[in-house]
Coordinates of C-alpha atoms and ligand atoms in Angstrom, one line a residue:
M12 CA 19.6 -17.7 -3.9
S13 CA 19.0 -15.2 -6.7
R14 CA 21.6 -15.2 -9.4
L15 CA 23.6 -12.1 -10.0
I16 CA 23.0 -10.3 -13.2
F17 CA 26.6 -11.2 -14.4
E18 CA 25.7 -14.8 -13.9
I19 CA 22.8 -14.7 -16.3
S20 CA 24.7 -12.6 -18.8
R21 CA 25.5 -14.2 -22.3
P22 CA 27.7 -12.6 -24.9
G23 CA 25.7 -10.7 -27.5
R24 CA 22.3 -10.6 -25.7
R25 CA 20.6 -7.2 -25.7
A26 CA 17.5 -5.7 -24.2
F27 CA 17.0 -3.3 -27.1
E28 CA 17.5 -3.0 -30.9
L29 CA 18.3 0.3 -32.5
P30 CA 17.7 1.1 -36.2
K31 CA 20.8 0.9 -38.4
P32 CA 22.4 4.3 -38.9
Q33 CA 21.5 6.0 -42.2
F34 CA 24.5 8.2 -42.4
P35 CA 28.3 7.5 -42.1
Q36 CA 29.3 7.2 -38.5
K37 CA 32.5 8.5 -36.9
T38 CA 34.4 6.0 -34.8
A39 CA 35.0 6.7 -31.1
E40 CA 38.7 7.3 -31.9
E41 CA 37.7 10.0 -34.4
L42 CA 35.3 11.6 -32.0
F43 CA 37.4 11.6 -28.8
G44 CA 41.0 10.8 -29.8
A45 CA 42.6 7.4 -29.4
D46 CA 44.1 8.1 -25.9
L47 CA 40.6 8.5 -24.4
V48 CA 39.1 5.4 -25.9
R49 CA 38.9 2.1 -24.0
K50 CA 41.4 -0.5 -25.1
K51 CA 39.0 -3.3 -24.0
D52 CA 35.2 -3.3 -23.9
A53 CA 33.8 -2.7 -20.5
R54 CA 32.5 -5.9 -19.0
L55 CA 28.8 -5.1 -18.7
P56 CA 26.1 -7.7 -18.2
E57 CA 24.5 -8.8 -21.5
V58 CA 20.9 -9.8 -21.0
T59 CA 17.5 -9.7 -22.8
E60 CA 14.7 -7.4 -21.9
V61 CA 12.8 -10.3 -20.3
D62 CA 15.8 -11.3 -18.2
V63 CA 16.5 -7.8 -17.0
A64 CA 12.9 -7.2 -16.0
R65 CA 12.8 -10.6 -14.1
H66 CA 16.1 -9.9 -12.4
F67 CA 15.1 -6.6 -10.9
T68 CA 11.6 -7.8 -10.0
E69 CA 13.2 -10.7 -8.2
L70 CA 15.6 -8.3 -6.3
S71 CA 12.7 -6.0 -5.3
R72 CA 10.9 -9.1 -3.9
N73 CA 13.8 -9.9 -1.8
N74 CA 13.6 -6.5 -0.1
F75 CA 11.3 -5.9 2.8
G76 CA 9.5 -2.6 2.9
V77 CA 6.4 -0.9 4.2
D78 CA 4.6 -2.0 1.1
S79 CA 5.4 -5.7 1.8
G80 CA 4.4 -5.9 5.5
F81 CA 4.3 -4.5 9.0
Y82 CA 7.5 -2.6 9.8
P83 CA 7.4 -1.6 13.5
L84 CA 10.9 -0.2 13.8
G85 CA 11.1 2.2 16.8
S86 CA 12.7 5.7 16.4
C87 CA 13.8 5.6 12.8
T88 CA 10.4 4.4 11.7
M89 CA 9.3 5.0 8.1
K90 CA 5.7 6.1 8.7
Y91 CA 3.0 6.8 6.2
N92 CA 3.9 7.0 2.5
P93 CA 0.8 8.2 0.7
K94 CA 0.9 7.1 -3.0
I95 CA -0.5 10.3 -4.2
N96 CA 2.6 12.1 -2.9
E97 CA 4.6 10.2 -5.6
K98 CA 2.4 11.5 -8.3
I99 CA 2.7 15.0 -7.0
A100 CA 6.5 14.8 -6.6
S101 CA 6.8 13.5 -10.2
L102 CA 4.8 16.4 -11.7
D103 CA 6.8 17.9 -14.6
G104 CA 6.9 21.4 -13.0
F105 CA 8.5 19.9 -9.8
A106 CA 10.6 17.0 -11.0
N107 CA 12.2 18.7 -14.0
L108 CA 13.2 22.0 -12.5
H109 CA 16.9 23.0 -12.8
P110 CA 18.5 24.5 -9.7
Y111 CA 20.1 27.3 -11.8
Q112 CA 16.8 28.4 -13.3
P113 CA 16.2 32.2 -12.8
E114 CA 14.0 32.9 -9.8
E115 CA 11.2 34.4 -11.9
T116 CA 10.8 31.0 -13.6
V117 CA 10.5 29.0 -10.4
Q118 CA 8.0 31.1 -8.5
G119 CA 5.8 28.1 -7.8
A120 CA 8.7 26.1 -6.2
L121 CA 9.7 29.0 -4.1
K122 CA 6.1 29.5 -3.0
L123 CA 5.9 25.9 -2.0
M124 CA 9.1 26.3 0.1
Y125 CA 7.8 29.5 1.6
G126 CA 4.4 27.9 2.4
L127 CA 6.0 24.8 3.8
S128 CA 8.2 26.9 6.1
K129 CA 5.1 28.6 7.3
Q130 CA 3.3 25.3 8.0
L131 CA 6.3 23.9 9.9
K132 CA 6.6 27.1 12.0
E133 CA 3.0 26.7 13.0
I134 CA 3.5 23.0 13.8
T135 CA 6.7 23.5 15.9
G136 CA 6.1 27.0 17.4
M137 CA 9.3 28.3 16.0
D138 CA 9.9 31.8 14.4
H139 CA 11.8 30.8 11.3
M140 CA 12.5 27.6 9.3
C141 CA 15.3 26.6 7.1
L142 CA 14.6 23.7 4.7
Q143 CA 18.1 23.0 3.5
P144 CA 19.5 20.1 5.6
S145 CA 19.0 16.8 3.9
A146 CA 18.8 14.5 6.9
G147 CA 18.0 14.6 10.6
A148 CA 21.7 14.3 11.4
Q149 CA 22.5 17.2 9.1
G150 CA 19.8 19.3 10.7
E151 CA 21.4 18.6 14.1
M152 CA 24.8 19.6 12.7
A153 CA 23.4 22.9 11.2
G154 CA 21.5 23.6 14.4
L155 CA 24.6 23.1 16.6
M156 CA 26.7 25.3 14.2
I157 CA 24.0 28.0 14.7
I158 CA 24.2 27.6 18.5
K159 CA 28.0 27.9 18.3
A160 CA 27.7 31.0 16.0
Y161 CA 25.3 32.6 18.5
H162 CA 27.6 32.2 21.5
K163 CA 30.6 33.4 19.5
K164 CA 28.8 36.5 18.2
R165 CA 28.1 37.5 21.8
G166 CA 31.8 36.9 22.7
D167 CA 30.7 34.0 25.0
D168 CA 33.6 31.8 24.0
A169 CA 33.8 29.5 27.0
R170 CA 30.7 27.4 26.1
T171 CA 32.3 24.2 24.9
K172 CA 29.8 21.6 26.1
I173 CA 26.6 20.0 24.8
I174 CA 24.6 18.0 27.3
C175 CA 22.8 14.9 25.9
P176 CA 20.7 12.4 27.9
D177 CA 22.0 8.7 28.1
S178 CA 18.8 7.7 26.1
A179 CA 19.7 10.0 23.2
H180 CA 19.7 8.9 19.6
G181 CA 23.3 8.2 18.6
T182 CA 23.3 11.0 16.1
N183 CA 22.9 13.6 18.9
P184 CA 26.3 13.1 20.6
A185 CA 27.9 12.4 17.2
S186 CA 26.7 15.7 15.7
A187 CA 27.8 17.6 18.8
A188 CA 31.2 16.0 18.6
V189 CA 31.5 16.8 14.8
A190 CA 30.4 20.4 15.5
G191 CA 33.4 20.7 17.8
F192 CA 31.7 20.4 21.2
D193 CA 32.5 18.2 24.2
V194 CA 29.6 15.9 24.9
V195 CA 28.4 15.6 28.5
Q196 CA 26.0 12.8 29.4
V197 CA 23.1 13.4 31.7
R198 CA 21.6 10.3 33.4
S199 CA 18.0 9.1 33.1
N200 CA 16.2 8.6 36.4
S201 CA 14.4 5.4 37.4
R202 CA 11.3 6.6 35.5
G203 CA 13.3 6.9 32.2
L204 CA 13.3 10.7 32.3
V205 CA 16.1 13.2 32.5
D206 CA 17.5 13.3 36.0
V207 CA 16.8 17.0 36.7
D208 CA 19.0 17.2 39.8
E209 CA 21.9 15.9 37.9
L210 CA 21.2 18.3 35.0
R211 CA 21.3 21.1 37.6
R212 CA 24.8 20.0 38.6
L213 CA 26.0 19.6 35.1
A214 CA 24.7 22.9 33.6
G215 CA 27.0 25.9 34.0
S216 CA 28.9 28.7 32.3
D217 CA 30.5 26.2 29.9
T218 CA 27.2 24.8 28.7
A219 CA 26.5 25.7 25.1
G220 CA 23.2 23.8 25.0
L221 CA 21.2 20.7 25.7
M222 CA 19.9 18.3 23.0
L223 CA 16.7 16.6 23.9
T224 CA 14.1 14.3 22.2
N225 CA 10.6 14.7 23.6
P226 CA 8.9 12.3 23.8
N227 CA 12.3 10.7 24.4
T228 CA 13.6 7.5 22.8
L229 CA 11.9 5.4 25.5
G230 CA 8.6 6.8 24.2
L231 CA 8.1 8.9 27.4
F232 CA 7.2 12.6 27.6
E233 CA 9.8 14.6 29.5
E234 CA 7.2 16.1 31.9
D235 CA 9.9 18.3 33.6
I236 CA 10.6 20.1 30.3
I237 CA 9.7 23.6 31.6
E238 CA 12.1 23.1 34.6
I239 CA 14.8 21.7 32.2
S240 CA 14.4 24.7 30.0
R241 CA 14.7 27.0 32.9
I242 CA 17.9 25.3 34.1
I243 CA 19.5 25.5 30.7
H244 CA 18.4 29.1 29.8
G245 CA 19.3 30.1 33.4
C246 CA 22.9 29.2 32.8
G247 CA 23.0 30.9 29.4
G248 CA 22.7 27.7 27.3
L249 CA 20.3 27.0 24.4
L250 CA 17.9 24.1 23.9
Y251 CA 18.0 21.8 20.9
Y252 CA 14.9 19.7 20.1
D253 CA 15.4 16.4 18.1
G254 CA 12.0 16.2 16.4
A255 CA 12.8 13.4 14.0
N256 CA 9.7 11.5 15.1
A257 CA 7.0 14.1 15.7
N258 CA 3.9 12.0 15.4
A259 CA 3.1 12.1 19.1
I260 CA 3.0 15.9 19.3
L261 CA 1.5 17.1 16.0
G262 CA -1.3 19.5 16.9
K263 CA -0.9 18.6 20.7
T264 CA 2.2 20.5 21.9
R265 CA 5.0 22.4 20.3
P266 CA 8.8 22.5 21.0
G267 CA 8.7 26.3 20.6
D268 CA 6.2 26.5 23.5
M269 CA 8.3 24.1 25.6
G270 CA 11.2 26.5 25.4
F271 CA 13.4 25.0 22.7
D272 CA 15.5 27.4 20.6
V273 CA 16.4 25.1 17.7
V274 CA 14.4 22.2 16.3
H275 CA 14.8 19.7 13.5
L276 CA 12.1 17.6 11.9
N277 CA 12.6 14.6 9.7
L278 CA 10.3 15.1 6.8
H279 CA 11.2 11.6 5.6
K280 CA 9.8 10.1 8.8
T281 CA 6.9 12.1 10.1
F282 CA 6.0 13.9 6.8
T283 CA 5.8 11.0 4.4
T284 CA 8.8 10.6 2.2
P285 CA 9.8 6.9 1.7
H286 CA 13.5 6.7 2.8
G287 CA 14.6 3.1 2.5
G288 CA 18.2 2.5 1.8
G289 CA 19.3 5.7 3.4
G290 CA 17.6 8.4 1.3
P291 CA 16.3 10.7 0.2
G292 CA 15.5 12.9 3.2
A293 CA 15.0 16.4 4.5
G294 CA 15.8 17.6 8.0
P295 CA 14.6 21.2 8.1
I296 CA 15.5 23.2 11.2
G297 CA 13.4 25.8 13.0
V298 CA 14.9 28.6 15.2
K299 CA 13.7 31.3 17.5
E300 CA 14.1 34.9 16.5
R301 CA 17.5 35.6 18.2
L302 CA 19.1 32.7 16.1
Y303 CA 17.6 33.8 12.8
P304 CA 20.7 35.8 11.7
F305 CA 22.8 32.6 11.7
V306 CA 20.6 30.2 9.6
P307 CA 22.1 28.8 6.4
V308 CA 21.7 30.8 3.1
P309 CA 19.8 31.2 1.0
V310 CA 16.6 32.2 2.8
V311 CA 13.4 32.2 0.7
T312 CA 11.8 35.6 0.8
F313 CA 8.4 37.1 -0.2
K314 CA 8.2 40.8 -1.1
D315 CA 5.7 42.7 -3.2
G316 CA 4.1 39.6 -4.5
V317 CA 7.4 38.0 -5.6
Y318 CA 9.3 35.1 -4.1
G319 CA 13.1 35.3 -4.0
L320 CA 16.3 34.0 -2.5
D321 CA 18.3 36.0 -0.1
Y322 CA 22.1 35.3 0.1
N323 CA 23.1 38.6 1.7
R324 CA 23.2 37.5 5.3
P325 CA 26.5 38.3 6.9
D326 CA 26.1 36.3 10.1
S327 CA 24.9 33.1 8.4
I328 CA 26.7 29.8 9.0
G329 CA 26.7 29.5 5.2
K330 CA 25.5 26.7 3.1
V331 CA 25.1 23.2 4.5
R332 CA 24.1 21.6 1.3
S333 CA 24.1 22.3 -2.4
F334 CA 21.3 24.4 -3.7
Y335 CA 18.1 24.7 -1.7
G336 CA 17.5 21.3 -0.1
N337 CA 15.9 18.1 -1.2
F338 CA 13.1 19.8 -3.1
L339 CA 10.9 16.8 -3.9
V340 CA 10.9 15.7 -0.3
L341 CA 9.6 19.2 0.5
A342 CA 6.9 18.8 -2.1
R343 CA 5.7 15.6 -0.5
A344 CA 5.6 17.1 3.0
Y345 CA 3.7 20.2 1.7
A346 CA 1.1 18.0 -0.1
Y347 CA 0.7 15.9 3.0
I348 CA 0.2 18.8 5.4
L349 CA -2.3 20.5 3.1
S350 CA -4.2 17.3 2.6
M351 CA -4.4 16.5 6.4
G352 CA -5.1 20.0 7.7
G353 CA -4.7 20.9 11.3
P354 CA -7.4 18.5 12.7
G355 CA -6.0 15.7 10.5
L356 CA -2.5 16.1 12.0
S357 CA -3.9 16.1 15.5
L358 CA -5.6 12.8 14.7
V359 CA -2.3 11.4 13.5
S360 CA -0.9 12.0 17.0
E361 CA -4.0 10.5 18.7
N362 CA -3.9 7.4 16.6
A363 CA -0.1 6.9 16.9
V364 CA -0.3 7.2 20.6
L365 CA -3.4 5.0 20.9
N366 CA -1.9 2.2 18.7
A367 CA 1.4 2.2 20.7
N368 CA -0.4 2.0 24.0
Y369 CA -2.8 -0.7 22.8
M370 CA 0.2 -2.8 21.8
L371 CA 2.2 -2.1 25.0
A372 CA -0.8 -3.0 27.2
S373 CA -1.2 -6.2 25.3
L374 CA 2.4 -7.3 25.9
V375 CA 3.0 -6.5 29.6
D376 CA 2.3 -10.1 30.7
D377 CA 4.8 -11.6 28.3
F378 CA 7.7 -9.2 28.4
D379 CA 9.5 -7.0 30.9
V380 CA 8.4 -3.4 30.7
P381 CA 11.1 -1.3 32.2
F382 CA 9.5 2.2 32.3
G383 CA 5.8 2.4 33.0
K384 CA 2.7 1.1 31.3
R385 CA 1.9 4.2 29.3
C386 CA 3.8 5.6 26.3
M387 CA 3.6 8.1 23.5
H388 CA 4.1 7.0 19.9
E389 CA 6.5 4.2 20.7
F390 CA 7.6 2.1 23.6
V391 CA 10.5 -0.1 24.8
I392 CA 10.1 -3.6 26.2
S393 CA 12.9 -5.8 27.4
G394 CA 13.7 -9.5 26.5
E395 CA 15.6 -10.0 29.8
K396 CA 13.1 -12.6 31.0
Q397 CA 13.6 -14.6 27.8
K398 CA 17.4 -14.0 27.9
E399 CA 17.4 -15.8 31.3
M400 CA 15.8 -18.8 29.5
G401 CA 18.6 -18.7 27.0
V402 CA 16.9 -16.8 24.2
S403 CA 18.2 -13.3 23.4
T404 CA 16.3 -10.4 21.9
L405 CA 18.4 -10.9 18.7
S406 CA 17.0 -14.4 18.4
M407 CA 13.4 -13.3 18.9
A408 CA 14.0 -10.6 16.3
K409 CA 15.3 -13.2 13.8
R410 CA 12.3 -15.4 14.6
L411 CA 10.0 -12.5 13.6
L412 CA 11.4 -12.9 10.1
D413 CA 10.0 -16.4 9.9
Y414 CA 6.5 -14.9 10.5
G415 CA 7.0 -12.3 7.8
Y416 CA 7.7 -9.2 10.0
H417 CA 10.5 -6.7 9.9
P418 CA 11.8 -6.8 13.4
P419 CA 11.6 -3.8 15.7
T420 CA 14.7 -1.8 16.6
I421 CA 16.7 -3.9 19.1
Y422 CA 19.4 -3.1 21.7
F423 CA 18.5 0.6 21.6
P424 CA 18.1 2.7 23.6
L425 CA 21.3 1.6 25.2
I426 CA 20.0 2.0 28.8
V427 CA 17.6 -0.9 28.5
R428 CA 19.0 -4.4 28.5
E429 CA 17.8 -6.7 25.7
A430 CA 15.8 -3.7 24.4
M431 CA 13.1 -4.0 21.8
M432 CA 11.8 -0.7 20.6
I433 CA 8.4 -0.7 18.8
E434 CA 6.6 2.0 16.9
P435 CA 3.4 0.7 15.3
T436 CA 2.6 4.1 13.7
E437 CA -0.9 5.6 13.2
T438 CA -1.7 4.0 9.9
E439 CA -1.9 0.3 10.9
S440 CA -5.2 -1.4 11.4
K441 CA -6.3 -3.1 14.6
E442 CA -6.1 -6.5 12.8
T443 CA -2.4 -5.9 11.9
L444 CA -1.6 -4.8 15.5
D445 CA -3.4 -7.9 16.9
E446 CA -1.6 -10.3 14.5
F447 CA 1.8 -8.8 15.5
I448 CA 0.9 -9.0 19.2
G449 CA -0.2 -12.6 18.8
T450 CA 3.1 -13.4 17.0
L451 CA 5.2 -11.8 19.8
K452 CA 3.3 -13.8 22.4
K453 CA 3.8 -17.0 20.4
I454 CA 7.6 -16.3 20.2
N455 CA 7.6 -15.9 23.9
E456 CA 5.9 -19.3 24.3
E457 CA 8.5 -20.8 21.8
A458 CA 11.3 -19.3 23.9
I459 CA 9.9 -21.3 26.8
S460 CA 9.0 -24.5 25.0
N461 CA 11.6 -24.7 22.3
P462 CA 14.5 -22.3 22.8
D463 CA 16.9 -24.1 20.4
M464 CA 14.5 -23.6 17.6
V465 CA 14.2 -19.9 18.2
N466 CA 18.0 -19.6 18.6
A467 CA 18.5 -21.3 15.2
S468 CA 16.0 -18.9 13.4
P469 CA 15.4 -17.6 10.9
H470 CA 14.3 -20.8 9.2
T471 CA 12.2 -19.6 6.2
T472 CA 14.4 -16.9 4.8
K473 CA 16.8 -17.3 1.8
T474 CA 19.8 -16.9 4.1
G475 CA 20.1 -17.9 7.7
R476 CA 21.8 -15.8 10.3
L477 CA 24.4 -13.5 8.8
D478 CA 27.7 -12.4 10.3
E479 CA 26.6 -8.8 10.6
V480 CA 30.0 -7.5 11.7
K481 CA 31.7 -9.1 8.7
A482 CA 28.9 -7.8 6.4
A483 CA 29.4 -4.3 7.7
R484 CA 33.3 -4.4 7.8
T485 CA 34.2 -6.4 4.7
P486 CA 31.2 -6.1 2.3
V487 CA 31.6 -7.7 -1.1
L488 CA 30.5 -4.9 -3.4
R489 CA 32.2 -6.0 -6.7
Y490 CA 31.7 -9.0 -8.9
T491 CA 34.8 -11.0 -9.3
F492 CA 35.0 -12.4 -12.8
N493 CA 36.3 -16.0 -13.1
E494 CA 38.9 -15.3 -15.8
Ligands
PLP13 C1 16.2 9.1 12.6 C2 16.6 9.9 13.8 C3 17.6 10.8 13.7 C4 18.5 11.0 12.5 O1 17.9 11.3 11.3 P1 18.6 10.9 9.9 O2 17.7 11.5 8.9 O3 18.7 9.4 9.9 O4 20.0 11.5 9.9 C5 17.9 11.6 14.9 N1 17.2 11.4 16.0 C6 16.2 10.5 16.1 C7 15.4 10.4 17.4 C8 15.8 9.7 15.0 O5 14.9 8.8 15.1

């Protein structure tokens, strides 16, 4: 186990040395008043420069990331993180801007935001974009508030329900509930797609809208989307598109053309911002013309060659975040889209879908495949067969750690038992895909020949199987000093 920084601390050790002051110094009491000064020194770790560098290097090695190995998480996948983006995002003129700077001094930043909006409109087929939300879930929330404001403005107050498929990402029903809607679940049919007949029964004059991910979280394209859109619009509702993972559709199809009225994208997934540890992110939303009056303020404008910010929008739902959004995430997405170009983005989709299908086709003999042998950018297999032999999907996921892989998403979507959701992404080589396929096959063989060993995994990691519930419910976040 790594030692904590407090455990390597020794009184008096320092990582720096300052020159002795040349002039008389005031004491803290003289500067701030005795009542504001600490009675006892804060207990900070005292370490040398060498120790502090080793400590944090060691911590970084304990962490698994896309730079340490293959990370085939489905749905919430961190995709490509080009290193040049980091250089661009750290340029002085981007990184050191102040949000209160006068508009005439940040024309470049506003131009970037305006340009990015234009690119994202083209990619999604929407009429307007708002870059403010800082996460997919916040985009969902803002989008649902816009849907609510739209119905309210028309005096259509009885629309209290949002329909979500049973395969939906958990944030969808959660956002709908937080936005004050009742959530109605529509079943998936035996092919893993929205049951259109049931949708027809559920949709009505109380429907505010439908939230849909397409391709859905099973990695399947909702091929009835035009009919679905007709049903929802026919009863006066709106369609919300969860575009968190857009790398099966880039340059291929657009939610705007499928009939969606509101869309969010996760720039930190599809558009290349590293987001380990929960941040930073950006979840811009796109809307169709009739919803434009309601988008958050400010809106970036371009008039007579000058970029500006428009706050004067009486029907806006207001601000959903401080300032203008997570600007450096926007800068990365802009750089990525410019460097790829339209044909490059289409190729992203082709490779993402090809890689996922290659992997799925290679695993059909070893694992149950609940929904078809073709997929989009990700797919779901089931460990039910192995479970019957006494080895759960959880155990197989833990065993992957021994082989140096971050396990895929497990037990989601909820409608697949012993689910394992895999997204290889477009940037992995065939060798990496083959090695991972080989490892899953090997684990399947181990589940047959030596189930106890798989159930006791991981064997090579610093800690064994953790009590995940206890870790989440009663985390130890503070060091307890001995005295
Ligand atoms: C990641 C994800 C979200 C939520 O995005 P956050 O940025 O984590 O809030 C919503 N829907 C789907 C399908 C996702 O994969």
